[in-house]
Structures are given as C-alpha cells and as structure tokens.
Short mmCIF file of C-alpha atoms in Angstrom, two decimals:
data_model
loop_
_atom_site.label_atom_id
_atom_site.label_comp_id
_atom_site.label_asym_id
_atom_site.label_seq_id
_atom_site.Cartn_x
_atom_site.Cartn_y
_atom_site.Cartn_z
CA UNK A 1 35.05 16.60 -23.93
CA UNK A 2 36.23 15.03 -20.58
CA UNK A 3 33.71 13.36 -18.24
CA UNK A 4 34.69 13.92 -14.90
CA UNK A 5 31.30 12.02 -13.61
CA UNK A 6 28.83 9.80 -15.12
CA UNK A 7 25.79 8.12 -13.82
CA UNK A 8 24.25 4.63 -15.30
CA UNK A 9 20.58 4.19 -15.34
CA UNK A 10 17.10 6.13 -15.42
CA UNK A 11 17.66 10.07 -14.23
CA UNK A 12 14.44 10.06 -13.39
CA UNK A 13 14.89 8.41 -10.29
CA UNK A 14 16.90 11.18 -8.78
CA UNK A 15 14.30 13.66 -9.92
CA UNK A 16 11.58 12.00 -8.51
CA UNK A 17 13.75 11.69 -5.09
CA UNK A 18 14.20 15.37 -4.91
CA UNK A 19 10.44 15.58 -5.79
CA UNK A 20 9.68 13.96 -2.60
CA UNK A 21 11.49 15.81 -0.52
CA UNK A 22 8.81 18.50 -0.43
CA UNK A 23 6.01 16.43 0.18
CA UNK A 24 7.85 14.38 2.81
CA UNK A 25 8.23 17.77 4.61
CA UNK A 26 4.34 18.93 4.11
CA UNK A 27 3.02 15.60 5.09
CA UNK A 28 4.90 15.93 8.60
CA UNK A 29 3.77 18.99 8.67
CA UNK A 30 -0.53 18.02 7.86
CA UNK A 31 0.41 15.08 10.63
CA UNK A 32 2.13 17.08 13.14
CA UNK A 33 -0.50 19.98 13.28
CA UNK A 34 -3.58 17.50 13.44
CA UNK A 35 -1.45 15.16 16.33
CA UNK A 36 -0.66 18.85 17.99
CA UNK A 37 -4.69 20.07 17.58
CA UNK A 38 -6.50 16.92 18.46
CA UNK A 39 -3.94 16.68 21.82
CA UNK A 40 -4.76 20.35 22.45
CA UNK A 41 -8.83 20.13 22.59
CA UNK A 42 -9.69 16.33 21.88
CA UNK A 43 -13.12 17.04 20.95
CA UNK A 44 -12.18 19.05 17.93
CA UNK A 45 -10.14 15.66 16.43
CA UNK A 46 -13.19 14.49 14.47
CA UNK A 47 -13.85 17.90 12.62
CA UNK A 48 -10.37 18.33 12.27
CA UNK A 49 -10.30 14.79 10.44
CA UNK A 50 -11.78 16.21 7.40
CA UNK A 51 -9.01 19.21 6.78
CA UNK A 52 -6.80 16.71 7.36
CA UNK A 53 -7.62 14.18 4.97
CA UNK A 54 -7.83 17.59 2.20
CA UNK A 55 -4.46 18.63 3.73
CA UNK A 56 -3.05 15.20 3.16
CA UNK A 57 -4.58 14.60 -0.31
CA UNK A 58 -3.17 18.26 -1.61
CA UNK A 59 0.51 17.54 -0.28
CA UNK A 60 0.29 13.89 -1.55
CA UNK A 61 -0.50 14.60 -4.95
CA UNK A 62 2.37 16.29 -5.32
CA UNK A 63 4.80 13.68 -4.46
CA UNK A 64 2.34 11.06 -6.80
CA UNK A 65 2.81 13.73 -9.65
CA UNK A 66 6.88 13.03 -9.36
CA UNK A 67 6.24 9.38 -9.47
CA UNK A 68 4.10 9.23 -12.38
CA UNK A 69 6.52 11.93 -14.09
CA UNK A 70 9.32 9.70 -13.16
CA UNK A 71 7.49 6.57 -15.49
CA UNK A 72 6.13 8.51 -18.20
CA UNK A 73 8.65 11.03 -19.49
CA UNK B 1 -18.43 10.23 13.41
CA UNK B 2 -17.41 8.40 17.01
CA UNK B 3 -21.33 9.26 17.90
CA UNK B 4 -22.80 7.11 14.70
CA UNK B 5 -20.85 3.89 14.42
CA UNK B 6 -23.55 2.29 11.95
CA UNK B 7 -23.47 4.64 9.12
CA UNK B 8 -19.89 4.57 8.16
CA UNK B 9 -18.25 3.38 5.16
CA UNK B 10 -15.99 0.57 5.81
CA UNK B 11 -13.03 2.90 4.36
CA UNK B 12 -13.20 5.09 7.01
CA UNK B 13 -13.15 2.89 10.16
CA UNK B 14 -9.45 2.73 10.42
CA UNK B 15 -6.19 4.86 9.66
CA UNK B 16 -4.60 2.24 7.47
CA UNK B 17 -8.03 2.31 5.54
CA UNK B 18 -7.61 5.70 5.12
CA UNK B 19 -4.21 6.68 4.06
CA UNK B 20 -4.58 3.46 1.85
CA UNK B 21 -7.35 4.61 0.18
CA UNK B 22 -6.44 8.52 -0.28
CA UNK B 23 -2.94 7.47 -2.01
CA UNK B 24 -5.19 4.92 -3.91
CA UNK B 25 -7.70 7.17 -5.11
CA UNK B 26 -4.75 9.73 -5.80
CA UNK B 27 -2.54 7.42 -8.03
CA UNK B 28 -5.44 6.43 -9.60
CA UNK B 29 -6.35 9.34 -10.58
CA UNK B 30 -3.01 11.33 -11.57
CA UNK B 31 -2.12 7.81 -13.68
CA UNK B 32 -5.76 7.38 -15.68
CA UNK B 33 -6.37 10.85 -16.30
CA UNK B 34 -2.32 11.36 -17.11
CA UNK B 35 -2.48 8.32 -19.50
CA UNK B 36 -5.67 9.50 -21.31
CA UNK B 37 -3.95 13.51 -21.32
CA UNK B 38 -1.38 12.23 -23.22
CA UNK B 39 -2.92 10.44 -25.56
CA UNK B 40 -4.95 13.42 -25.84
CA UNK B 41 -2.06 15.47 -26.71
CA UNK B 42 -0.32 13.11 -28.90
CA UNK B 43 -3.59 12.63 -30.93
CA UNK B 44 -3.63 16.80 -31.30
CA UNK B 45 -0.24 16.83 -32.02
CA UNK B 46 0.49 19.49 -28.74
CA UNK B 47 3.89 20.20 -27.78
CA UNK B 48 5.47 17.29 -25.56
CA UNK B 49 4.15 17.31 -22.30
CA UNK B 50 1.11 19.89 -22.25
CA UNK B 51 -1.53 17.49 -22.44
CA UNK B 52 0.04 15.04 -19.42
CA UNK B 53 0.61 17.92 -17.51
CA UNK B 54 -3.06 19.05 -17.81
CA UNK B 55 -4.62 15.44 -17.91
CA UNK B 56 -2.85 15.44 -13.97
CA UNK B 57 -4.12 18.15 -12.99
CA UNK B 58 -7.48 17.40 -13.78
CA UNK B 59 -6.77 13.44 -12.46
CA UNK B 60 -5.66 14.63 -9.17
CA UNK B 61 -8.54 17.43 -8.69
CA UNK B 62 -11.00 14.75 -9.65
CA UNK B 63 -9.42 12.60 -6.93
CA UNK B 64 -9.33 15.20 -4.22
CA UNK B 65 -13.41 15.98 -4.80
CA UNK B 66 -13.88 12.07 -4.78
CA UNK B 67 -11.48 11.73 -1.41
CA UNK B 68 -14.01 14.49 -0.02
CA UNK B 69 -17.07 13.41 -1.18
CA UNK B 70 -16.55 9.40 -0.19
CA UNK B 71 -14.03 9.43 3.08
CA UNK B 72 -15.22 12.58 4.53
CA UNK B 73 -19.18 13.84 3.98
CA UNK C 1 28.44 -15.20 7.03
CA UNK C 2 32.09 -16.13 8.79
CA UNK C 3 35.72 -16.35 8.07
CA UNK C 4 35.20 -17.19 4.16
CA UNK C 5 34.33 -13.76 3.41
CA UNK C 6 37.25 -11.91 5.36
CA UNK C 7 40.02 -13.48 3.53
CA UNK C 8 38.30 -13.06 -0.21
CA UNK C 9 39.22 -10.19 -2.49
CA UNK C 10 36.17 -10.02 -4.64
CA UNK C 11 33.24 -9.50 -1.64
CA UNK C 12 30.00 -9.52 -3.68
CA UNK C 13 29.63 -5.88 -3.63
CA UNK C 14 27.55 -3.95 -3.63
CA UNK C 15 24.31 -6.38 -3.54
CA UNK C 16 22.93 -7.06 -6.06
CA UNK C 17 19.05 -8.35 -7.20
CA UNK C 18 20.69 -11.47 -8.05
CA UNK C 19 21.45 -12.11 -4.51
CA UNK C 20 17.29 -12.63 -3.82
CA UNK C 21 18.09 -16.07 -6.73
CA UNK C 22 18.88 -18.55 -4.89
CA UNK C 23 20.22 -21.88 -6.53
CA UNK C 24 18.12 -24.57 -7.24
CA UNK C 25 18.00 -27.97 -4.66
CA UNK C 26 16.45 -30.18 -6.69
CA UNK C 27 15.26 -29.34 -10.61
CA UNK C 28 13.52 -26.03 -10.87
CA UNK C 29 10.78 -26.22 -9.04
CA UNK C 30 12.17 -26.87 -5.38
CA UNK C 31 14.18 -24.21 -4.21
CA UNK C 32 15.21 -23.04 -0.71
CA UNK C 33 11.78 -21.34 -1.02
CA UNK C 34 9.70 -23.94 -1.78
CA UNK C 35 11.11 -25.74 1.35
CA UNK C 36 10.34 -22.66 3.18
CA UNK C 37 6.86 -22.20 2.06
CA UNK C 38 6.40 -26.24 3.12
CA UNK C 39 8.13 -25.16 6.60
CA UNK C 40 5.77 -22.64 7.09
CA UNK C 41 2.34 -24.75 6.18
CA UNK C 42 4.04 -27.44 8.47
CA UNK C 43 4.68 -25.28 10.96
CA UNK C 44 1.40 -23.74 11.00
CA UNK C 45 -0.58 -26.90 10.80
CA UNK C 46 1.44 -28.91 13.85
CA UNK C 47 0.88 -25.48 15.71
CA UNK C 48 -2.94 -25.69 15.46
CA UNK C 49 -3.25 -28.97 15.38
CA UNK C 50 -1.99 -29.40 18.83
CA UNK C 51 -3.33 -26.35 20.29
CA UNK C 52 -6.75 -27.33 19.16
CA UNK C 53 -6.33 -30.86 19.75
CA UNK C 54 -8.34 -30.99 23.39
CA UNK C 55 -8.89 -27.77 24.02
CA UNK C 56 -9.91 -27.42 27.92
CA UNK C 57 -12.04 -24.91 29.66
CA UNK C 58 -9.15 -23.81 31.30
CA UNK C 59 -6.23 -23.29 28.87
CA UNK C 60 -3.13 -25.17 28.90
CA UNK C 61 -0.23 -22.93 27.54
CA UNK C 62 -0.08 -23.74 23.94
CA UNK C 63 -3.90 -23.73 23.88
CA UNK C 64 -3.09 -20.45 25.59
CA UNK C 65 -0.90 -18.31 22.42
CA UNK C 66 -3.34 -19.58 19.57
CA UNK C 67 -6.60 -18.24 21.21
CA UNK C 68 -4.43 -15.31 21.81
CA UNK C 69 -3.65 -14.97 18.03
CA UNK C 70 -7.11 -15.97 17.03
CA UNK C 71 -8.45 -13.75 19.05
CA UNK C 72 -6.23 -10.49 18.21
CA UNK C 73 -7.41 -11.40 14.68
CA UNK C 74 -10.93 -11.76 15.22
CA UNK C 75 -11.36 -8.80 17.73
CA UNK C 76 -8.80 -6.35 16.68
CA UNK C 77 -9.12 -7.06 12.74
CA UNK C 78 -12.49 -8.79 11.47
CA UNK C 79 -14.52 -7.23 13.51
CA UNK C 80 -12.82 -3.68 13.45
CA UNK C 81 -13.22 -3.66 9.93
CA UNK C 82 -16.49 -5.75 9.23
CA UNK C 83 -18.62 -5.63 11.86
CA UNK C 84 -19.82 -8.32 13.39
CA UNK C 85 -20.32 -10.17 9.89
CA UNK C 86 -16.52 -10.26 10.13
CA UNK C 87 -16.54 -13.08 12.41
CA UNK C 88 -17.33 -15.55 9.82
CA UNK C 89 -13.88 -14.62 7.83
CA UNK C 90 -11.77 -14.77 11.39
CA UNK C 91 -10.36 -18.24 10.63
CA UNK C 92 -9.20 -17.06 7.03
CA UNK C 93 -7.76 -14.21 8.60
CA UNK C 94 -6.12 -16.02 11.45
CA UNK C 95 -4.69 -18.09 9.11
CA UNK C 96 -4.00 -15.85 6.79
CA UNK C 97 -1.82 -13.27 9.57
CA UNK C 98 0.20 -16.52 11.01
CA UNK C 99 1.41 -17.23 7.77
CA UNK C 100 2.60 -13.94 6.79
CA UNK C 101 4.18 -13.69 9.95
CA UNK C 102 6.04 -17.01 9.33
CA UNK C 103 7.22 -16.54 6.49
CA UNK C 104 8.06 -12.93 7.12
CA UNK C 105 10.27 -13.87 10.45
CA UNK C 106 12.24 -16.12 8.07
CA UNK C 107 13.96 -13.18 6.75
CA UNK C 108 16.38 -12.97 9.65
CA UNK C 109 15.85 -17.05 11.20
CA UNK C 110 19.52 -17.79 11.27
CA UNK C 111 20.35 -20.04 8.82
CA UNK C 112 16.96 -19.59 6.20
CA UNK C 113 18.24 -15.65 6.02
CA UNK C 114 15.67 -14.76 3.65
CA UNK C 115 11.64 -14.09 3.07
CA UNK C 116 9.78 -15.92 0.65
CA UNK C 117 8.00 -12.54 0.55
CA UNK C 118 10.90 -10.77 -1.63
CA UNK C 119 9.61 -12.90 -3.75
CA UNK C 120 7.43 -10.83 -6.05
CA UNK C 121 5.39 -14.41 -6.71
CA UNK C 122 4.31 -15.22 -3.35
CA UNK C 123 2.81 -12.18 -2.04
CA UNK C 124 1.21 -11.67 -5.94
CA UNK C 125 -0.74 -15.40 -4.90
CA UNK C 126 -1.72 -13.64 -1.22
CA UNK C 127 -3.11 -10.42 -3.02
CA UNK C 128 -5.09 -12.27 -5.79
CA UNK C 129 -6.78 -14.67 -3.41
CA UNK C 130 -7.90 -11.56 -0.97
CA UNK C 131 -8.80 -9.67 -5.12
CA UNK C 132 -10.45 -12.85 -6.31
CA UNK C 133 -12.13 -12.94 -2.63
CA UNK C 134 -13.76 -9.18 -2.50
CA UNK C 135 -15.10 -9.72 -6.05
CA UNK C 136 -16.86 -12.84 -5.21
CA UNK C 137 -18.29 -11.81 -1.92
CA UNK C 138 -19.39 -8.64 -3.75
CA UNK C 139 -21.20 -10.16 -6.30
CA UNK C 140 -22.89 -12.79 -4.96
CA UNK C 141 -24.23 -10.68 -1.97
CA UNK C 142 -25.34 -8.06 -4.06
CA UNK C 143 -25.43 -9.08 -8.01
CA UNK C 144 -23.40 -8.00 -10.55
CA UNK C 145 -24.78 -4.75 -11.70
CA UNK C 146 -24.96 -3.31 -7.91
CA UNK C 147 -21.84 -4.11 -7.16
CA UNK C 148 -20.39 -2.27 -10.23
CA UNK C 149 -22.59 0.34 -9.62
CA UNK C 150 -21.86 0.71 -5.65
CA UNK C 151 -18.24 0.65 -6.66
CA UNK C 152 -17.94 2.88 -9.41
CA UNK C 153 -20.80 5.18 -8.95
CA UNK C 154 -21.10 7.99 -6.17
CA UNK C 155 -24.26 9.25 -4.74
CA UNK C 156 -25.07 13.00 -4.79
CA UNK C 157 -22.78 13.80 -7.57
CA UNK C 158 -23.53 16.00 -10.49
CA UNK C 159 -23.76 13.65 -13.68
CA UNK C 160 -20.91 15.48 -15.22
CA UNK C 161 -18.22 14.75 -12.71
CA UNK C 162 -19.25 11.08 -12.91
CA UNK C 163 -17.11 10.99 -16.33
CA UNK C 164 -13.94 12.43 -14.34
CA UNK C 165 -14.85 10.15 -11.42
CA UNK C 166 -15.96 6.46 -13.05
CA UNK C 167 -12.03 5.91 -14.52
CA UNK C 168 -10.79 6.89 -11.08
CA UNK C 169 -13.11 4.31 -9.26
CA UNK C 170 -12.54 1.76 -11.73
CA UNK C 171 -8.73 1.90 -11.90
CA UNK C 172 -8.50 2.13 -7.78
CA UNK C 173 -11.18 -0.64 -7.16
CA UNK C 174 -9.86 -3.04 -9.85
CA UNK C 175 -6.48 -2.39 -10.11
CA UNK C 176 -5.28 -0.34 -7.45
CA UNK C 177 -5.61 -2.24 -4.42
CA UNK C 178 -4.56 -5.77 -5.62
CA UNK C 179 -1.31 -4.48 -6.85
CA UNK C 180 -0.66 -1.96 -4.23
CA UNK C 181 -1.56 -4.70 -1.63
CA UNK C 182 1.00 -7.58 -3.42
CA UNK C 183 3.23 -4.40 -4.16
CA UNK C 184 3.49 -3.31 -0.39
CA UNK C 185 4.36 -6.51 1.21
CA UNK C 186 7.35 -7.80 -1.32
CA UNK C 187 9.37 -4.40 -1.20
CA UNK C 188 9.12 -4.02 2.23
CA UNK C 189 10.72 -7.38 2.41
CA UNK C 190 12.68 -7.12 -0.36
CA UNK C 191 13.99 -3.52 0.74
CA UNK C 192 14.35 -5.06 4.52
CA UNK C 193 16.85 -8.12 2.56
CA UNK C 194 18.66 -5.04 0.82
CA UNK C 195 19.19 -3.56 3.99
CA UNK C 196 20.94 -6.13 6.07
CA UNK C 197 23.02 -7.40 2.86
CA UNK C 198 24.17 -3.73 2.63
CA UNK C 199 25.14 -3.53 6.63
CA UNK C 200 26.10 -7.21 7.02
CA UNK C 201 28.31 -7.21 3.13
CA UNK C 202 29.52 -3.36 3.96
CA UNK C 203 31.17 -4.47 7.07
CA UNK C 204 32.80 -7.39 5.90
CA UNK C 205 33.94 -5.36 3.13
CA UNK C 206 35.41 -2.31 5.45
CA UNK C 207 36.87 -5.08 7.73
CA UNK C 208 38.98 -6.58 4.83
CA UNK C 209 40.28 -3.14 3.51
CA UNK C 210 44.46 -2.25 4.39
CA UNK C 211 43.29 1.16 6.22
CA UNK C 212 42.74 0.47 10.23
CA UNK C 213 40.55 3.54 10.17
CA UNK C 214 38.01 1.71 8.15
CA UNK C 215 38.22 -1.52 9.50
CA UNK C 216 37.28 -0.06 13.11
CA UNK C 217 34.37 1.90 11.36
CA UNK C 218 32.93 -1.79 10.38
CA UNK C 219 31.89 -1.94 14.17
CA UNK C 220 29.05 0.54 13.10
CA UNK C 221 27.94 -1.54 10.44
CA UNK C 222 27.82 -4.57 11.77
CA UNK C 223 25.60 -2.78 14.75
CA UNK C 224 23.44 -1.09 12.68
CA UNK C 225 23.21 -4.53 11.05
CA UNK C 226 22.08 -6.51 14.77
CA UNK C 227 19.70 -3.07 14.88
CA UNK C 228 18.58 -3.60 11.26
CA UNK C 229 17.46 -7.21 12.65
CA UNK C 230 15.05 -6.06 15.11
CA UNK C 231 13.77 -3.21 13.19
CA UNK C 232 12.72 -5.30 10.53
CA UNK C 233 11.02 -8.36 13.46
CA UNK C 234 8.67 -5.29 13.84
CA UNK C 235 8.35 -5.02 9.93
CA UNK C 236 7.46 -8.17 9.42
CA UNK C 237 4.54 -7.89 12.32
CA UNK C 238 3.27 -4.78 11.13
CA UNK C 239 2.98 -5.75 7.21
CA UNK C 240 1.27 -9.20 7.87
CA UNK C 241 -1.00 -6.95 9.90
CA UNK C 242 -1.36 -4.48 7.50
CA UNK C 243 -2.37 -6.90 4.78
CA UNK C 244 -4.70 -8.63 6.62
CA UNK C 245 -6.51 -5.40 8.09
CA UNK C 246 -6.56 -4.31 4.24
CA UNK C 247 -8.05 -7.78 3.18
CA UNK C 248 -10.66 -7.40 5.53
CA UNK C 249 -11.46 -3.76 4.88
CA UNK C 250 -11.43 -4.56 1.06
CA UNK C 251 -14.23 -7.15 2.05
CA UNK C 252 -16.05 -5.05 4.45
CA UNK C 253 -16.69 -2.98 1.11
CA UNK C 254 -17.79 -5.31 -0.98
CA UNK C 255 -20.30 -6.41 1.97
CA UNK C 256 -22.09 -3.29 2.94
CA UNK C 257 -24.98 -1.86 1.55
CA UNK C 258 -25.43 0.20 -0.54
CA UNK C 259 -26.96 3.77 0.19
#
C-alpha cells in the first residue's frame, strides 16, 4: 500500500485539539454574554455570577473530558 | 456578595481564585471518578470504554454540584 | 544569534526540547542556571538591602520602587486574598513575587536568553514550599482532623453525595493545586522559550534559503519575534502574579474558619 502521509507520535493530541475547539468557542461565548449583561445593568453582575460559574463549569468539562480522553485511551 | 464581605470563602474573593478552582474541581473530578470507572469496567469485564465514559460523567456532574454548592450558595 | 547561523546549512531546526539543556560550566551541578538562580538571590538581596538600608520619612528613589513593590504585594495580594491576617505573610510574598519576576525577565535579558522557570525543577521547589506551607498553617491553626474535615467535607450535603464528593475534594486539595500551580508557571515559560526559538530560528532559517521570496518573508518573523519579546515581559508579570495571588488564596483557605 503506498503512504502518501504519515504522522509520528500520540494521535491523541490532534483529537484532543479539535476537542477544544468547541469549548474554546462556548467559553467566549459564557464570558462574552456575562461581560455584555453585567455592562448592560451593573447591578445584575452579582446574580449573574452564579449562571456564569454553571455556564463555565458545563462548557469546561467538555474540553477536560478531551484531555483526560487524550491520556487514557 | 459585594454587600457581605465577611462571610465569603476565600475561593471566591478573586477571578483567578475562581476559574482556578472550577477547572480544579473539574479535572479532579472527570480524572478520579474516570480512573475508578475504568477500573470498574475492567474488573466487570465491560466492553472498552463504557465504564470511563460513565465514571466521567458521573466525575464531572459530581464536580458541577460541588462548584455550585461551595463557589456559589 | 548573528552571522554564525546565516552561513550554516544544518540550522537547528525545528527546536527542539533539547534546546532548554544547556551544557554544563563546571561538573553537573553548576549550570548557566545555577548561576542564574545565584544572580537572582544576589540581585534581590543588594536590591533590599540598600533600599532598606536607612530608610527616611521621606523616600529617596530606590527606597521609593521597593515600598512600591512591597506594597502592591501587601495591598493588592495578601490582603485581597487573606484579610487582614494576610499582612503577616506580605514579606514572603514580596519576596516571593520579586523573585519570580527575576527570574522570569531572564527569559529574554540579552545574553542569559532563557528562564530558569522552563525548568520543570525550579518552579516544582516554588509550588511545594507554598503546598508544604498551606498544610502547615492549616493544621496547626486548626488540628488535624478539622482541617481534613473542613477540606474534604461540605456542609448541607446529603450523606450520599459525600461518597461522589470526598475523592473530588481530596484529589483537588492535595493534588490538584500543587501540580497545577508548579504546572502553570514552567509551560508558560517553557511555551514562551518555544516561541521565540521558533520566530528567532524560523527566520534565520527563511533568510538562508536560495528563494528571495522567502528570505524577504523572514522580516515577519523576526518582527513577530521583537513582538514575541514584549508579549512574553507581560507573561512573565502576570504568572509571578498569578502564583503568588494563588499561594495566598491557597493559605487564606487553610486559615479561615470553619462554618
């Protein structure tokens, strides 16, 4: 069979890159809307805190799931 | 939160504290609970895979109730 | 980095991890980064010792920058984080943040070139002082079995959860934050090295190619290297400051009170 390309190393690494693309995308998102909200009515930034923290942790766990994947399989 | 400055946790004073400590408590989570789902599944001789995917799951719920309960109630 | 590298054929490329081993000066144990480690300390020490030495009522200049440091480190860090039982730690902290810094700025000081910090070693010694720190504080201000227990277990929790929860806390109290601390500070050094090898070695190499196409492109490199160098001046500020805010939350925990 001919190779026409070949890559050395872990493939796991590239998987876990295009895992984070996602995340990297949602967590600009979480941060955007909260910067966007909290500029918009200032008094609303310390309720607000709390979805974003859940927001954050949700996207995040994602992007952790990748990296663990990328160690353990 | 700005109107009660003595009752905080010390986690929650600052951004860096938080971020740090939701990707802590996130990693820590998907990698313990991950670790002990596979050994899980290799013990009960699943299919490859089942029992880390599950053991995740249930690592990075776990973490999201504990990132609610301790940065945020 | 001069004419050497234009004329040779084999240009170490693309950089590799062996480029962070540098030879040894004298036997193995003094390197280029032992001597930087001892420039730091000396550094540090001549710095404070002449600020300090007389200090006036009405600063002189030098007297001027280290209460300036010590206080951005006592206001803006110990007692952010601590409260006012932060104050007590500010020297450690000072201390602490100025040698980061140091040591971090070496990574583009013309000549030295490179941070002790891409050293895996050096910031592992930082991260288990501030570890070995937080677990002393915390169990000699509160004893050992309520410090486990304000670390590990959650109030207002139904008991079942606490078997889902107790690994998590454990693992991210313990384990976690020591290695994530040590862990942040050498690849952000280590990746900032990469960088400028790749810009500073990539031009070279795309100035010594035969196509003149490629050889003007090295102009971009070599920019983004100079750019490179002042984006990572702000990297090396903002990661001593980040480990030292961390240090001091870490011990802020151990500190309060339980509920």
């Amino acid at each position: 069979m001919d190779v026409i390309a070949a890559i050395e190393g872990s493939v796991n690494t590239i998987g876990y890159g295009l895992a984070a693309i996602g995340p990297g995308i949602g967590v600009a998102l979480v941060f955007a809307a909260y910067i966007q909200a909290s500029a918009r009515q200032p008094e609303s930034a310390g309720y607000n805190r709390t979805w974003l923290v859940l927001g954050f942790a949700l996207v995040e766990a994602l992007a952790l799931f990748g990296l663990v994947l990328a160690f353990a399989v | 939160m700005a109107d009660n400055p003595h009752r905080r946790s010390p986690d929650e004073n600052s951004s860096e504290g938080v971020a740090g400590a939701v990707l802590g408590y996130l990693l820590a989570g998907i990698v313990v609970w991950g670790f002990l789902g596979w050994l899980a599944g290799d013990f009960l001789g699943l299919p490859t895979g089942v029992g880390i995917a599950v053991g995740m799951m249930l690592g990075a719920a776990g973490a999201i109730y504990l990132i609610m309960k301790r940065l945020s109630a | 980095m001069s004419g050497q590298f234009i004329a040779a054929e084999g240009l170490p490329w693309p950089p590799k991890v062996d480029d962070f081993y540098l030879p040894d000066l004298a036997g193995p144990w003094v390197t280029k980064f032992t001597l930087m480690i001892w420039l730091a300390v000396g550094l540090l020490i001549i710095f404070f010792m002449a600020t300090y030495r007389n200090p006036k009522l009405v600063p002189s200049k030098g007297q001027w920058y280290a209460e300036s440091i010590y206080g951005l480190v006592r206001d803006n860090i110990a007692r952010e984080q601590m409260g006012k039982d932060g104050i007590r730690f500010a020297p450690y902290f000072t201390v602490l943040f100025c040698f980061i810094v140091v040591t971090n700025l070496f990574g583009i000081t013309p000549g030295l070139q490179i941070s002790p910090n891409s050293h895996i070693a050096f910031p592992i010694v930082l991260a288990a002082i501030s570890y070995v720190m937080y677990l002393y504080i915390g169990v000699r201000k509160q004893g050992l079995g309520r410090y486990l227990k304000q670390s590990l277990i959650i109030p207002g929790v139904p008991w079942p959860m606490h078997v889902l929860l107790i690994p998590i806390e454990f693992l991210q109290t313990f384990i976690v934050r020591p290695v994530t601390l040590a862990v942040r500070l050498f690849a952000n050094m280590f990746a900032g090295h990469l960088i400028l090898l790749v810009f500073t070695v990539g031009g070279f190499v795309m100035l010594a190619s035969d196509n003149i196409f490629i050889q003007v492109t090295s102009v971009f490199s070599f920019l983004m290297a100079i750019l490179m160098a002042f984006f990572e001046v702000l990297v090396a500020l903002l990661q001593a400051y980040v480990f030292v805010t961390l240090t001091a939350n870490y011990i802020g925990t151990s500190l309060a009170d339980g509920h």
